[in-house]
N, CA, C and O atoms as CSV, one atom per row, in Angstrom:
chain,resi,resn,atom,element,x,y,z
A,1,MET,N,N,0.808,-1.197,0.000
A,1,MET,CA,C,0.000,0.000,0.000
A,1,MET,C,C,0.849,1.258,0.000
A,1,MET,O,O,0.322,2.357,-0.173
A,2,GLY,N,N,2.114,1.121,0.185
A,2,GLY,CA,C,3.005,2.273,0.208
A,2,GLY,C,C,3.021,3.049,-1.096
A,2,GLY,O,O,3.083,4.278,-1.088
A,3,GLU,N,N,2.965,2.336,-2.224
A,3,GLU,CA,C,3.003,3.018,-3.520
A,3,GLU,C,C,1.727,3.830,-3.753
A,3,GLU,O,O,1.786,4.933,-4.297
A,4,LEU,N,N,0.585,3.298,-3.349
A,4,LEU,CA,C,-0.672,4.034,-3.476
A,4,LEU,C,C,-0.624,5.316,-2.640
A,4,LEU,O,O,-1.029,6.385,-3.097
A,5,ALA,N,N,-0.130,5.193,-1.428
A,5,ALA,CA,C,-0.033,6.363,-0.552
A,5,ALA,C,C,0.942,7.388,-1.118
A,5,ALA,O,O,0.708,8.592,-1.021
A,6,GLN,N,N,2.017,6.919,-1.698
A,6,GLN,CA,C,3.004,7.826,-2.310
A,6,GLN,C,C,2.370,8.596,-3.465
A,6,GLN,O,O,2.544,9.808,-3.585
A,7,ARG,N,N,1.638,7.884,-4.308
A,7,ARG,CA,C,0.967,8.544,-5.437
A,7,ARG,C,C,-0.105,9.507,-4.949
A,7,ARG,O,O,-0.259,10.605,-5.484
A,8,ALA,N,N,-0.840,9.088,-3.935
A,8,ALA,CA,C,-1.873,9.959,-3.364
A,8,ALA,C,C,-1.241,11.222,-2.790
A,8,ALA,O,O,-1.792,12.313,-2.932
A,9,ALA,N,N,-0.092,11.077,-2.143
A,9,ALA,CA,C,0.594,12.227,-1.561
A,9,ALA,C,C,1.026,13.210,-2.644
A,9,ALA,O,O,0.841,14.418,-2.500
A,10,TYR,N,N,1.592,12.699,-3.715
A,10,TYR,CA,C,2.038,13.595,-4.779
A,10,TYR,C,C,0.854,14.246,-5.501
A,10,TYR,O,O,0.929,15.414,-5.883
A,11,LEU,N,N,-0.231,13.500,-5.687
A,11,LEU,CA,C,-1.420,14.082,-6.304
A,11,LEU,C,C,-2.020,15.148,-5.396
A,11,LEU,O,O,-2.361,16.238,-5.857
A,12,LEU,N,N,-2.150,14.843,-4.115
A,12,LEU,CA,C,-2.707,15.808,-3.171
A,12,LEU,C,C,-1.839,17.056,-3.090
A,12,LEU,O,O,-2.362,18.171,-3.105
A,13,ALA,N,N,-0.533,16.890,-3.006
A,13,ALA,CA,C,0.358,18.047,-2.946
A,13,ALA,C,C,0.234,18.892,-4.213
A,13,ALA,O,O,0.206,20.120,-4.134
A,14,THR,N,N,0.161,18.260,-5.360
A,14,THR,CA,C,0.011,18.986,-6.617
A,14,THR,C,C,-1.283,19.793,-6.622
A,14,THR,O,O,-1.291,20.962,-7.008
A,15,LEU,N,N,-2.380,19.163,-6.189
A,15,LEU,CA,C,-3.660,19.868,-6.148
A,15,LEU,C,C,-3.621,21.035,-5.158
A,15,LEU,O,O,-4.163,22.105,-5.431
A,16,LEU,N,N,-2.978,20.821,-4.011
A,16,LEU,CA,C,-2.872,21.895,-3.025
A,16,LEU,C,C,-2.032,23.054,-3.556
A,16,LEU,O,O,-2.354,24.215,-3.308
A,17,PHE,N,N,-0.961,22.748,-4.282
A,17,PHE,CA,C,-0.149,23.815,-4.879
A,17,PHE,C,C,-0.920,24.554,-5.976
A,17,PHE,O,O,-0.773,25.767,-6.126
A,18,LEU,N,N,-1.742,23.828,-6.742
A,18,LEU,CA,C,-2.580,24.485,-7.754
A,18,LEU,C,C,-3.599,25.407,-7.097
A,18,LEU,O,O,-3.812,26.530,-7.553
A,19,ILE,N,N,-4.226,24.934,-6.032
A,19,ILE,CA,C,-5.189,25.767,-5.305
A,19,ILE,C,C,-4.482,26.980,-4.712
A,19,ILE,O,O,-5.028,28.083,-4.728
A,20,ALA,N,N,-3.275,26.787,-4.190
A,20,ALA,CA,C,-2.492,27.919,-3.669
A,20,ALA,C,C,-2.195,28.913,-4.791
A,20,ALA,O,O,-2.244,30.124,-4.578
A,21,GLY,N,N,-1.890,28.407,-5.973
A,21,GLY,CA,C,-1.616,29.288,-7.113
A,21,GLY,C,C,-2.827,30.121,-7.501
A,21,GLY,O,O,-2.692,31.304,-7.811
A,22,ILE,N,N,-3.998,29.520,-7.488
A,22,ILE,CA,C,-5.226,30.262,-7.789
A,22,ILE,C,C,-5.450,31.352,-6.743
A,22,ILE,O,O,-5.801,32.483,-7.077
A,23,HIS,N,N,-5.243,30.997,-5.478
A,23,HIS,CA,C,-5.406,31.990,-4.416
A,23,HIS,C,C,-4.356,33.106,-4.524
A,23,HIS,O,O,-4.653,34.266,-4.239
A,24,ALA,N,N,-3.145,32.760,-4.930
A,24,ALA,CA,C,-2.116,33.785,-5.119
A,24,ALA,C,C,-2.533,34.752,-6.233
A,24,ALA,O,O,-2.343,35.962,-6.115
A,25,TYR,N,N,-3.098,34.212,-7.305
A,25,TYR,CA,C,-3.608,35.046,-8.403
A,25,TYR,C,C,-4.656,36.022,-7.875
A,25,TYR,O,O,-4.634,37.206,-8.213
A,26,TRP,N,N,-5.577,35.521,-7.042
A,26,TRP,CA,C,-6.611,36.390,-6.474
A,26,TRP,C,C,-5.997,37.410,-5.521
A,26,TRP,O,O,-6.395,38.575,-5.517
A,27,ALA,N,N,-5.033,36.980,-4.718
A,27,ALA,CA,C,-4.398,37.900,-3.757
A,27,ALA,C,C,-3.665,39.033,-4.467
A,27,ALA,O,O,-3.558,40.138,-3.936
A,28,LEU,N,N,-3.165,38.757,-5.659
A,28,LEU,CA,C,-2.437,39.768,-6.424
A,28,LEU,C,C,-3.354,40.627,-7.291
A,28,LEU,O,O,-2.883,41.443,-8.085
A,29,GLY,N,N,-4.657,40.441,-7.138
A,29,GLY,CA,C,-5.602,41.306,-7.834
A,29,GLY,C,C,-6.405,40.662,-8.933
A,29,GLY,O,O,-7.307,41.301,-9.474
A,30,GLY,N,N,-6.119,39.429,-9.289
A,30,GLY,CA,C,-6.903,38.742,-10.308
A,30,GLY,C,C,-8.319,38.500,-9.821
A,30,GLY,O,O,-8.534,38.284,-8.628
A,31,ARG,N,N,-9.266,38.532,-10.705
A,31,ARG,CA,C,-10.661,38.351,-10.296
A,31,ARG,C,C,-11.362,37.204,-11.006
A,31,ARG,O,O,-12.484,36.859,-10.633
A,32,TRP,N,N,-10.746,36.605,-12.007
A,32,TRP,CA,C,-11.396,35.517,-12.734
A,32,TRP,C,C,-11.700,34.362,-11.778
A,32,TRP,O,O,-10.798,33.854,-11.112
A,33,GLY,N,N,-12.942,33.957,-11.711
A,33,GLY,CA,C,-13.362,32.833,-10.896
A,33,GLY,C,C,-13.623,33.145,-9.432
A,33,GLY,O,O,-14.170,32.309,-8.714
A,34,LEU,N,N,-13.246,34.320,-8.981
A,34,LEU,CA,C,-13.389,34.656,-7.564
A,34,LEU,C,C,-14.858,34.749,-7.156
A,34,LEU,O,O,-15.242,34.261,-6.093
A,35,GLN,N,N,-15.668,35.366,-7.986
A,35,GLN,CA,C,-17.083,35.514,-7.654
A,35,GLN,C,C,-17.773,34.153,-7.584
A,35,GLN,O,O,-18.681,33.966,-6.773
A,36,ILE,N,N,-17.360,33.209,-8.414
A,36,ILE,CA,C,-17.920,31.854,-8.350
A,36,ILE,C,C,-17.535,31.191,-7.034
A,36,ILE,O,O,-18.344,30.506,-6.409
A,37,ALA,N,N,-16.301,31.403,-6.628
A,37,ALA,CA,C,-15.804,30.760,-5.414
A,37,ALA,C,C,-16.468,31.296,-4.153
A,37,ALA,O,O,-16.755,30.530,-3.233
A,38,ILE,N,N,-16.716,32.598,-4.098
A,38,ILE,CA,C,-17.278,33.166,-2.861
A,38,ILE,C,C,-18.788,33.307,-2.913
A,38,ILE,O,O,-19.421,33.484,-1.872
A,39,GLY,N,N,-19.372,33.236,-4.078
A,39,GLY,CA,C,-20.816,33.349,-4.219
A,39,GLY,C,C,-21.234,34.737,-4.655
A,39,GLY,O,O,-20.649,35.741,-4.248
A,40,GLU,N,N,-22.247,34.773,-5.482
A,40,GLU,CA,C,-22.766,36.025,-6.015
A,40,GLU,C,C,-23.324,36.881,-4.881
A,40,GLU,O,O,-24.094,36.404,-4.048
A,41,GLY,N,N,-22.926,38.140,-4.861
A,41,GLY,CA,C,-23.456,39.063,-3.871
A,41,GLY,C,C,-22.687,39.088,-2.559
A,41,GLY,O,O,-22.919,39.977,-1.739
A,42,ASN,N,N,-21.790,38.153,-2.333
A,42,ASN,CA,C,-20.990,38.162,-1.114
A,42,ASN,C,C,-19.823,39.124,-1.285
A,42,ASN,O,O,-19.306,39.269,-2.393
A,43,PRO,N,N,-19.398,39.785,-0.210
A,43,PRO,CA,C,-18.286,40.728,-0.343
A,43,PRO,C,C,-16.978,40.011,-0.647
A,43,PRO,O,O,-16.737,38.904,-0.167
A,44,LEU,N,N,-16.143,40.655,-1.446
A,44,LEU,CA,C,-14.841,40.080,-1.783
A,44,LEU,C,C,-13.925,40.128,-0.568
A,44,LEU,O,O,-13.861,41.155,0.108
A,45,PRO,N,N,-13.219,39.048,-0.275
A,45,PRO,CA,C,-12.267,39.080,0.838
A,45,PRO,C,C,-11.078,39.974,0.489
A,45,PRO,O,O,-10.788,40.210,-0.684
A,46,SER,N,N,-10.403,40.462,1.510
A,46,SER,CA,C,-9.250,41.334,1.292
A,46,SER,C,C,-8.073,40.526,0.757
A,46,SER,O,O,-7.992,39.315,0.964
A,47,SER,N,N,-7.167,41.208,0.068
A,47,SER,CA,C,-5.979,40.533,-0.470
A,47,SER,C,C,-5.133,39.890,0.619
A,47,SER,O,O,-4.648,38.778,0.408
A,48,PRO,N,N,-4.927,40.528,1.782
A,48,PRO,CA,C,-4.154,39.847,2.831
A,48,PRO,C,C,-4.824,38.558,3.320
A,48,PRO,O,O,-4.141,37.584,3.636
A,49,LEU,N,N,-6.148,38.555,3.380
A,49,LEU,CA,C,-6.853,37.345,3.807
A,49,LEU,C,C,-6.690,36.231,2.769
A,49,LEU,O,O,-6.480,35.072,3.124
A,50,ILE,N,N,-6.786,36.586,1.503
A,50,ILE,CA,C,-6.573,35.599,0.441
A,50,ILE,C,C,-5.114,35.131,0.461
A,50,ILE,O,O,-4.833,33.959,0.207
A,51,GLY,N,N,-4.190,36.043,0.763
A,51,GLY,CA,C,-2.780,35.671,0.885
A,51,GLY,C,C,-2.561,34.674,2.007
A,51,GLY,O,O,-1.730,33.773,1.886
A,52,LEU,N,N,-3.295,34.825,3.091
A,52,LEU,CA,C,-3.210,33.874,4.195
A,52,LEU,C,C,-3.698,32.493,3.756
A,52,LEU,O,O,-3.101,31.477,4.113
A,53,ALA,N,N,-4.774,32.459,2.988
A,53,ALA,CA,C,-5.262,31.184,2.454
A,53,ALA,C,C,-4.228,30.575,1.507
A,53,ALA,O,O,-4.019,29.362,1.502
A,54,THR,N,N,-3.589,31.420,0.714
A,54,THR,CA,C,-2.533,30.952,-0.189
A,54,THR,C,C,-1.427,30.260,0.597
A,54,THR,O,O,-1.004,29.157,0.254
A,55,ALA,N,N,-0.967,30.917,1.648
A,55,ALA,CA,C,0.101,30.351,2.482
A,55,ALA,C,C,-0.338,29.053,3.138
A,55,ALA,O,O,0.453,28.117,3.255
A,56,ALA,N,N,-1.600,28.989,3.569
A,56,ALA,CA,C,-2.103,27.766,4.214
A,56,ALA,C,C,-2.130,26.595,3.237
A,56,ALA,O,O,-1.724,25.488,3.589
A,57,PHE,N,N,-2.600,26.827,2.020
A,57,PHE,CA,C,-2.621,25.741,1.032
A,57,PHE,C,C,-1.204,25.314,0.654
A,57,PHE,O,O,-0.938,24.125,0.481
A,58,PHE,N,N,-0.302,26.274,0.527
A,58,PHE,CA,C,1.084,25.945,0.192
A,58,PHE,C,C,1.731,25.141,1.319
A,58,PHE,O,O,2.414,24.149,1.063
A,59,ALA,N,N,1.517,25.564,2.562
A,59,ALA,CA,C,2.061,24.831,3.710
A,59,ALA,C,C,1.465,23.436,3.796
A,59,ALA,O,O,2.162,22.487,4.156
A,60,ALA,N,N,0.189,23.299,3.473
A,60,ALA,CA,C,-0.440,21.978,3.474
A,60,ALA,C,C,0.217,21.067,2.442
A,60,ALA,O,O,0.453,19.890,2.711
A,61,GLY,N,N,0.513,21.609,1.264
A,61,GLY,CA,C,1.203,20.820,0.238
A,61,GLY,C,C,2.577,20.372,0.700
A,61,GLY,O,O,2.974,19.229,0.474
A,62,LEU,N,N,3.305,21.279,1.349
A,62,LEU,CA,C,4.627,20.917,1.876
A,62,LEU,C,C,4.516,19.849,2.962
A,62,LEU,O,O,5.361,18.958,3.044
A,63,THR,N,N,3.486,19.934,3.788
A,63,THR,CA,C,3.282,18.939,4.839
A,63,THR,C,C,3.028,17.562,4.244
A,63,THR,O,O,3.563,16.561,4.721
A,64,VAL,N,N,2.217,17.519,3.210
A,64,VAL,CA,C,1.930,16.233,2.551
A,64,VAL,C,C,3.200,15.667,1.925
A,64,VAL,O,O,3.463,14.469,2.033
A,65,LEU,N,N,3.987,16.517,1.274
A,65,LEU,CA,C,5.251,16.039,0.697
A,65,LEU,C,C,6.214,15.573,1.783
A,65,LEU,O,O,6.968,14.621,1.581
A,66,GLY,N,N,6.190,16.237,2.924
A,66,GLY,CA,C,7.024,15.798,4.040
A,66,GLY,C,C,6.597,14.445,4.558
A,66,GLY,O,O,7.443,13.626,4.916
A,67,ARG,N,N,5.296,14.191,4.603
A,67,ARG,CA,C,4.797,12.877,5.032
A,67,ARG,C,C,5.242,11.787,4.062
A,67,ARG,O,O,5.506,10.654,4.464
A,68,ALA,N,N,5.321,12.142,2.781
A,68,ALA,CA,C,5.750,11.179,1.768
A,68,ALA,C,C,7.261,10.996,1.758
A,68,ALA,O,O,7.777,10.143,1.035
A,69,GLY,N,N,7.973,11.788,2.553
A,69,GLY,CA,C,9.420,11.656,2.633
A,69,GLY,C,C,10.179,12.409,1.568
A,69,GLY,O,O,11.375,12.185,1.385
A,70,ALA,N,N,9.496,13.313,0.849
A,70,ALA,CA,C,10.150,14.058,-0.223
A,70,ALA,C,C,11.046,15.169,0.303
A,70,ALA,O,O,11.931,15.641,-0.411
A,71,TRP,N,N,10.828,15.589,1.537
A,71,TRP,CA,C,11.655,16.650,2.131
A,71,TRP,C,C,11.413,16.646,3.635
A,71,TRP,O,O,10.538,15.930,4.122
A,72,GLY,N,N,12.174,17.432,4.362
A,72,GLY,CA,C,11.939,17.656,5.773
A,72,GLY,C,C,12.484,16.603,6.718
A,72,GLY,O,O,11.965,16.441,7.822
A,73,ALA,N,N,13.515,15.886,6.309
A,73,ALA,CA,C,14.054,14.835,7.170
A,73,ALA,C,C,14.584,15.381,8.494
A,73,ALA,O,O,14.615,14.663,9.493
A,74,SER,N,N,14.998,16.638,8.505
A,74,SER,CA,C,15.557,17.213,9.728
A,74,SER,C,C,14.498,17.866,10.622
A,74,SER,O,O,14.811,18.329,11.719
A,75,LEU,N,N,13.255,17.904,10.159
A,75,LEU,CA,C,12.176,18.496,10.941
A,75,LEU,C,C,11.517,17.437,11.828
A,75,LEU,O,O,11.641,16.243,11.558
A,76,PRO,N,N,10.822,17.862,12.877
A,76,PRO,CA,C,10.136,16.887,13.731
A,76,PRO,C,C,9.091,16.082,12.954
A,76,PRO,O,O,8.313,16.647,12.186
A,77,THR,N,N,9.078,14.785,13.152
A,77,THR,CA,C,8.177,13.923,12.374
A,77,THR,C,C,6.713,14.120,12.750
A,77,THR,O,O,5.830,13.798,11.955
A,78,TRP,N,N,6.436,14.642,13.946
A,78,TRP,CA,C,5.039,14.799,14.350
A,78,TRP,C,C,4.304,15.770,13.438
A,78,TRP,O,O,3.092,15.651,13.254
A,79,ILE,N,N,5.024,16.729,12.865
A,79,ILE,CA,C,4.392,17.685,11.950
A,79,ILE,C,C,3.810,16.947,10.749
A,79,ILE,O,O,2.679,17.201,10.332
A,80,PHE,N,N,4.597,16.039,10.208
A,80,PHE,CA,C,4.174,15.313,9.012
A,80,PHE,C,C,3.224,14.174,9.337
A,80,PHE,O,O,2.477,13.727,8.467
A,81,SER,N,N,3.239,13.701,10.570
A,81,SER,CA,C,2.307,12.657,10.976
A,81,SER,C,C,0.928,13.243,11.276
A,81,SER,O,O,-0.090,12.661,10.901
A,82,LEU,N,N,0.894,14.376,11.943
A,82,LEU,CA,C,-0.367,15.009,12.319
A,82,LEU,C,C,-1.004,15.767,11.159
A,82,LEU,O,O,-2.228,15.791,11.031
A,83,GLY,N,N,-0.192,16.379,10.325
A,83,GLY,CA,C,-0.694,17.240,9.249
A,83,GLY,C,C,-1.750,16.617,8.352
A,83,GLY,O,O,-2.807,17.222,8.171
A,84,PRO,N,N,-1.518,15.432,7.776
A,84,PRO,CA,C,-2.547,14.845,6.907
A,84,PRO,C,C,-3.858,14.542,7.634
A,84,PRO,O,O,-4.929,14.618,7.032
A,85,TRP,N,N,-3.782,14.198,8.928
A,85,TRP,CA,C,-5.020,13.973,9.688
A,85,TRP,C,C,-5.794,15.273,9.843
A,85,TRP,O,O,-7.020,15.285,9.739
A,86,VAL,N,N,-5.087,16.360,10.091
A,86,VAL,CA,C,-5.736,17.669,10.196
A,86,VAL,C,C,-6.382,18.026,8.859
A,86,VAL,O,O,-7.514,18.508,8.821
A,87,LEU,N,N,-5.661,17.788,7.764
A,87,LEU,CA,C,-6.217,18.069,6.440
A,87,LEU,C,C,-7.460,17.236,6.180
A,87,LEU,O,O,-8.430,17.740,5.614
A,88,LEU,N,N,-7.452,15.977,6.580
A,88,LEU,CA,C,-8.619,15.115,6.413
A,88,LEU,C,C,-9.836,15.734,7.091
A,88,LEU,O,O,-10.908,15.817,6.491
A,89,VAL,N,N,-9.676,16.164,8.326
A,89,VAL,CA,C,-10.794,16.749,9.081
A,89,VAL,C,C,-11.245,18.073,8.451
A,89,VAL,O,O,-12.441,18.314,8.292
A,90,VAL,N,N,-10.287,18.920,8.098
A,90,VAL,CA,C,-10.617,20.221,7.509
A,90,VAL,C,C,-11.343,20.041,6.174
A,90,VAL,O,O,-12.333,20.725,5.912
A,91,PHE,N,N,-10.866,19.141,5.342
A,91,PHE,CA,C,-11.500,18.939,4.037
A,91,PHE,C,C,-12.871,18.288,4.162
A,91,PHE,O,O,-13.773,18.607,3.388
A,92,LEU,N,N,-13.046,17.380,5.125
A,92,LEU,CA,C,-14.382,16.818,5.354
A,92,LEU,C,C,-15.343,17.908,5.817
A,92,LEU,O,O,-16.504,17.940,5.409
A,93,GLY,N,N,-14.849,18.794,6.670
A,93,GLY,CA,C,-15.668,19.932,7.092
A,93,GLY,C,C,-16.025,20.834,5.926
A,93,GLY,O,O,-17.156,21.309,5.824
A,94,GLY,N,N,-15.060,21.069,5.046
A,94,GLY,CA,C,-15.322,21.877,3.856
A,94,GLY,C,C,-16.349,21.229,2.949
A,94,GLY,O,O,-17.194,21.917,2.376
A,95,ALA,N,N,-16.287,19.916,2.812
A,95,ALA,CA,C,-17.276,19.198,1.998
A,95,ALA,C,C,-18.664,19.350,2.604
A,95,ALA,O,O,-19.629,19.613,1.887
A,96,ALA,N,N,-18.773,19.186,3.915
A,96,ALA,CA,C,-20.070,19.298,4.580
A,96,ALA,C,C,-20.631,20.718,4.458
A,96,ALA,O,O,-21.816,20.897,4.178
A,97,LEU,N,N,-19.785,21.716,4.668
A,97,LEU,CA,C,-20.249,23.100,4.550
A,97,LEU,C,C,-20.705,23.429,3.132
A,97,LEU,O,O,-21.681,24.155,2.942
A,98,ASN,N,N,-20.009,22.904,2.155
A,98,ASN,CA,C,-20.379,23.186,0.770
A,98,ASN,C,C,-21.627,22.437,0.338
A,98,ASN,O,O,-22.306,22.860,-0.599
A,99,LEU,N,N,-21.943,21.334,1.000
A,99,LEU,CA,C,-23.202,20.647,0.694
A,99,LEU,C,C,-24.401,21.498,1.086
A,99,LEU,O,O,-25.459,21.420,0.462
A,100,THR,N,N,-24.227,22.305,2.116
A,100,THR,CA,C,-25.317,23.144,2.598
A,100,THR,C,C,-25.157,24.593,2.167
A,100,THR,O,O,-25.921,25.457,2.597
A,101,GLY,N,N,-24.167,24.866,1.316
A,101,GLY,CA,C,-23.886,26.242,0.910
A,101,GLY,C,C,-24.971,26.829,0.033
A,101,GLY,O,O,-25.753,26.101,-0.577
A,102,ASN,N,N,-25.016,28.161,-0.029
A,102,ASN,CA,C,-26.019,28.850,-0.835
A,102,ASN,C,C,-25.504,29.231,-2.217
A,102,ASN,O,O,-26.207,29.890,-2.983
A,103,ARG,N,N,-24.279,28.819,-2.538
A,103,ARG,CA,C,-23.723,29.122,-3.856
A,103,ARG,C,C,-24.114,28.002,-4.822
A,103,ARG,O,O,-24.142,26.833,-4.436
A,104,PRO,N,N,-24.415,28.353,-6.079
A,104,PRO,CA,C,-24.869,27.330,-7.027
A,104,PRO,C,C,-23.837,26.222,-7.269
A,104,PRO,O,O,-24.211,25.069,-7.484
A,105,TRP,N,N,-22.562,26.555,-7.235
A,105,TRP,CA,C,-21.534,25.559,-7.523
A,105,TRP,C,C,-21.169,24.726,-6.295
A,105,TRP,O,O,-20.560,23.665,-6.427
A,106,ALA,N,N,-21.531,25.192,-5.118
A,106,ALA,CA,C,-21.066,24.566,-3.882
A,106,ALA,C,C,-21.382,23.079,-3.776
A,106,ALA,O,O,-20.463,22.287,-3.565
A,107,PRO,N,N,-22.650,22.660,-3.914
A,107,PRO,CA,C,-22.924,21.238,-3.692
A,107,PRO,C,C,-22.469,20.325,-4.825
A,107,PRO,O,O,-22.291,19.125,-4.616
A,108,PHE,N,N,-22.281,20.871,-6.011
A,108,PHE,CA,C,-21.973,20.030,-7.165
A,108,PHE,C,C,-20.516,20.048,-7.581
A,108,PHE,O,O,-20.057,19.130,-8.261
A,109,VAL,N,N,-19.776,21.081,-7.185
A,109,VAL,CA,C,-18.361,21.178,-7.556
A,109,VAL,C,C,-17.468,21.219,-6.320
A,109,VAL,O,O,-16.550,20.411,-6.179
A,110,PHE,N,N,-17.746,22.163,-5.429
A,110,PHE,CA,C,-16.844,22.347,-4.289
A,110,PHE,C,C,-16.949,21.221,-3.263
A,110,PHE,O,O,-15.927,20.766,-2.749
A,111,ALA,N,N,-18.157,20.765,-2.955
A,111,ALA,CA,C,-18.306,19.675,-1.975
A,111,ALA,C,C,-17.608,18.397,-2.452
A,111,ALA,O,O,-16.855,17.806,-1.678
A,112,PRO,N,N,-17.826,17.945,-3.699
A,112,PRO,CA,C,-17.105,16.746,-4.145
A,112,PRO,C,C,-15.588,16.951,-4.207
A,112,PRO,O,O,-14.822,16.021,-3.952
A,113,THR,N,N,-15.161,18.168,-4.546
A,113,THR,CA,C,-13.721,18.448,-4.582
A,113,THR,C,C,-13.124,18.333,-3.186
A,113,THR,O,O,-12.082,17.703,-3.002
A,114,PHE,N,N,-13.777,18.936,-2.211
A,114,PHE,CA,C,-13.301,18.818,-0.829
A,114,PHE,C,C,-13.319,17.366,-0.368
A,114,PHE,O,O,-12.401,16.921,0.321
A,115,PHE,N,N,-14.360,16.625,-0.744
A,115,PHE,CA,C,-14.421,15.213,-0.341
A,115,PHE,C,C,-13.272,14.429,-0.965
A,115,PHE,O,O,-12.652,13.604,-0.294
A,116,PHE,N,N,-12.982,14.679,-2.243
A,116,PHE,CA,C,-11.862,14.005,-2.908
A,116,PHE,C,C,-10.543,14.339,-2.215
A,116,PHE,O,O,-9.716,13.455,-1.991
A,117,LEU,N,N,-10.345,15.611,-1.876
A,117,LEU,CA,C,-9.135,16.005,-1.154
A,117,LEU,C,C,-9.063,15.307,0.200
A,117,LEU,O,O,-7.980,14.918,0.635
A,118,SER,N,N,-10.196,15.143,0.867
A,118,SER,CA,C,-10.191,14.463,2.170
A,118,SER,C,C,-9.854,12.983,2.019
A,118,SER,O,O,-9.165,12.420,2.870
A,119,VAL,N,N,-10.325,12.351,0.957
A,119,VAL,CA,C,-9.976,10.942,0.720
A,119,VAL,C,C,-8.476,10.811,0.485
A,119,VAL,O,O,-7.833,9.923,1.044
A,120,LEU,N,N,-7.923,11.687,-0.334
A,120,LEU,CA,C,-6.478,11.655,-0.566
A,120,LEU,C,C,-5.711,11.888,0.736
A,120,LEU,O,O,-4.725,11.203,1.010
A,121,ALA,N,N,-6.160,12.847,1.530
A,121,ALA,CA,C,-5.495,13.117,2.814
A,121,ALA,C,C,-5.596,11.903,3.734
A,121,ALA,O,O,-4.650,11.596,4.460
A,122,GLY,N,N,-6.727,11.219,3.709
A,122,GLY,CA,C,-6.888,10.010,4.520
A,122,GLY,C,C,-5.953,8.899,4.099
A,122,GLY,O,O,-5.369,8.219,4.944
A,123,VAL,N,N,-5.808,8.708,2.799
A,123,VAL,CA,C,-4.877,7.687,2.295
A,123,VAL,C,C,-3.461,8.025,2.727
A,123,VAL,O,O,-2.721,7.151,3.180
A,124,VAL,N,N,-3.082,9.281,2.591
A,124,VAL,CA,C,-1.736,9.707,2.990
A,124,VAL,C,C,-1.559,9.540,4.490
A,124,VAL,O,O,-0.537,9.021,4.939
A,125,ALA,N,N,-2.540,9.974,5.269
A,125,ALA,CA,C,-2.432,9.897,6.728
A,125,ALA,C,C,-2.324,8.453,7.213
A,125,ALA,O,O,-1.549,8.154,8.122
A,126,TRP,N,N,-3.091,7.577,6.615
A,126,TRP,CA,C,-3.153,6.196,7.086
A,126,TRP,C,C,-1.984,5.347,6.592
A,126,TRP,O,O,-1.415,4.567,7.356
A,127,TRP,N,N,-1.623,5.497,5.308
A,127,TRP,CA,C,-0.689,4.550,4.715
A,127,TRP,C,C,0.681,5.092,4.333
A,127,TRP,O,O,1.596,4.305,4.092
A,128,ALA,N,N,0.853,6.391,4.272
A,128,ALA,CA,C,2.147,6.914,3.822
A,128,ALA,C,C,3.213,6.615,4.870
A,128,ALA,O,O,2.989,6.813,6.064
A,129,PRO,N,N,4.366,6.138,4.423
A,129,PRO,CA,C,5.434,5.851,5.377
A,129,PRO,C,C,6.035,7.142,5.912
A,129,PRO,O,O,6.102,8.142,5.198
A,130,ARG,N,N,6.459,7.123,7.135
A,130,ARG,CA,C,7.188,8.261,7.709
A,130,ARG,C,C,7.639,7.869,9.092
A,130,ARG,O,O,8.277,8.664,9.782
């Protein structure tokens, strides 16, 4: 099962880095897709707040890569052991919130995406060597 977890870790990290890239685009002033993500009529978040989300997604990707053993050998292992479990819980929460969201895309796009990310995080948390 180690190879499956390794592939899941690299896929999850790639997706997290892509999501971080989208948030970085928004933080730097880009607006394409932002209204879909936050919902029509909702106020736009500030650039520093979006930048914080960018950093969180990027750090999550690094944590997943650390769990897979791609980097961080000199760092405490508890960070990489706990991180994927935290991501699993956070992404499951995101899936649940998006199922009940008032945005048109939330239950059909964002909820399944969060659920998929949580499954990947679960595979990494449970089976990835570290």
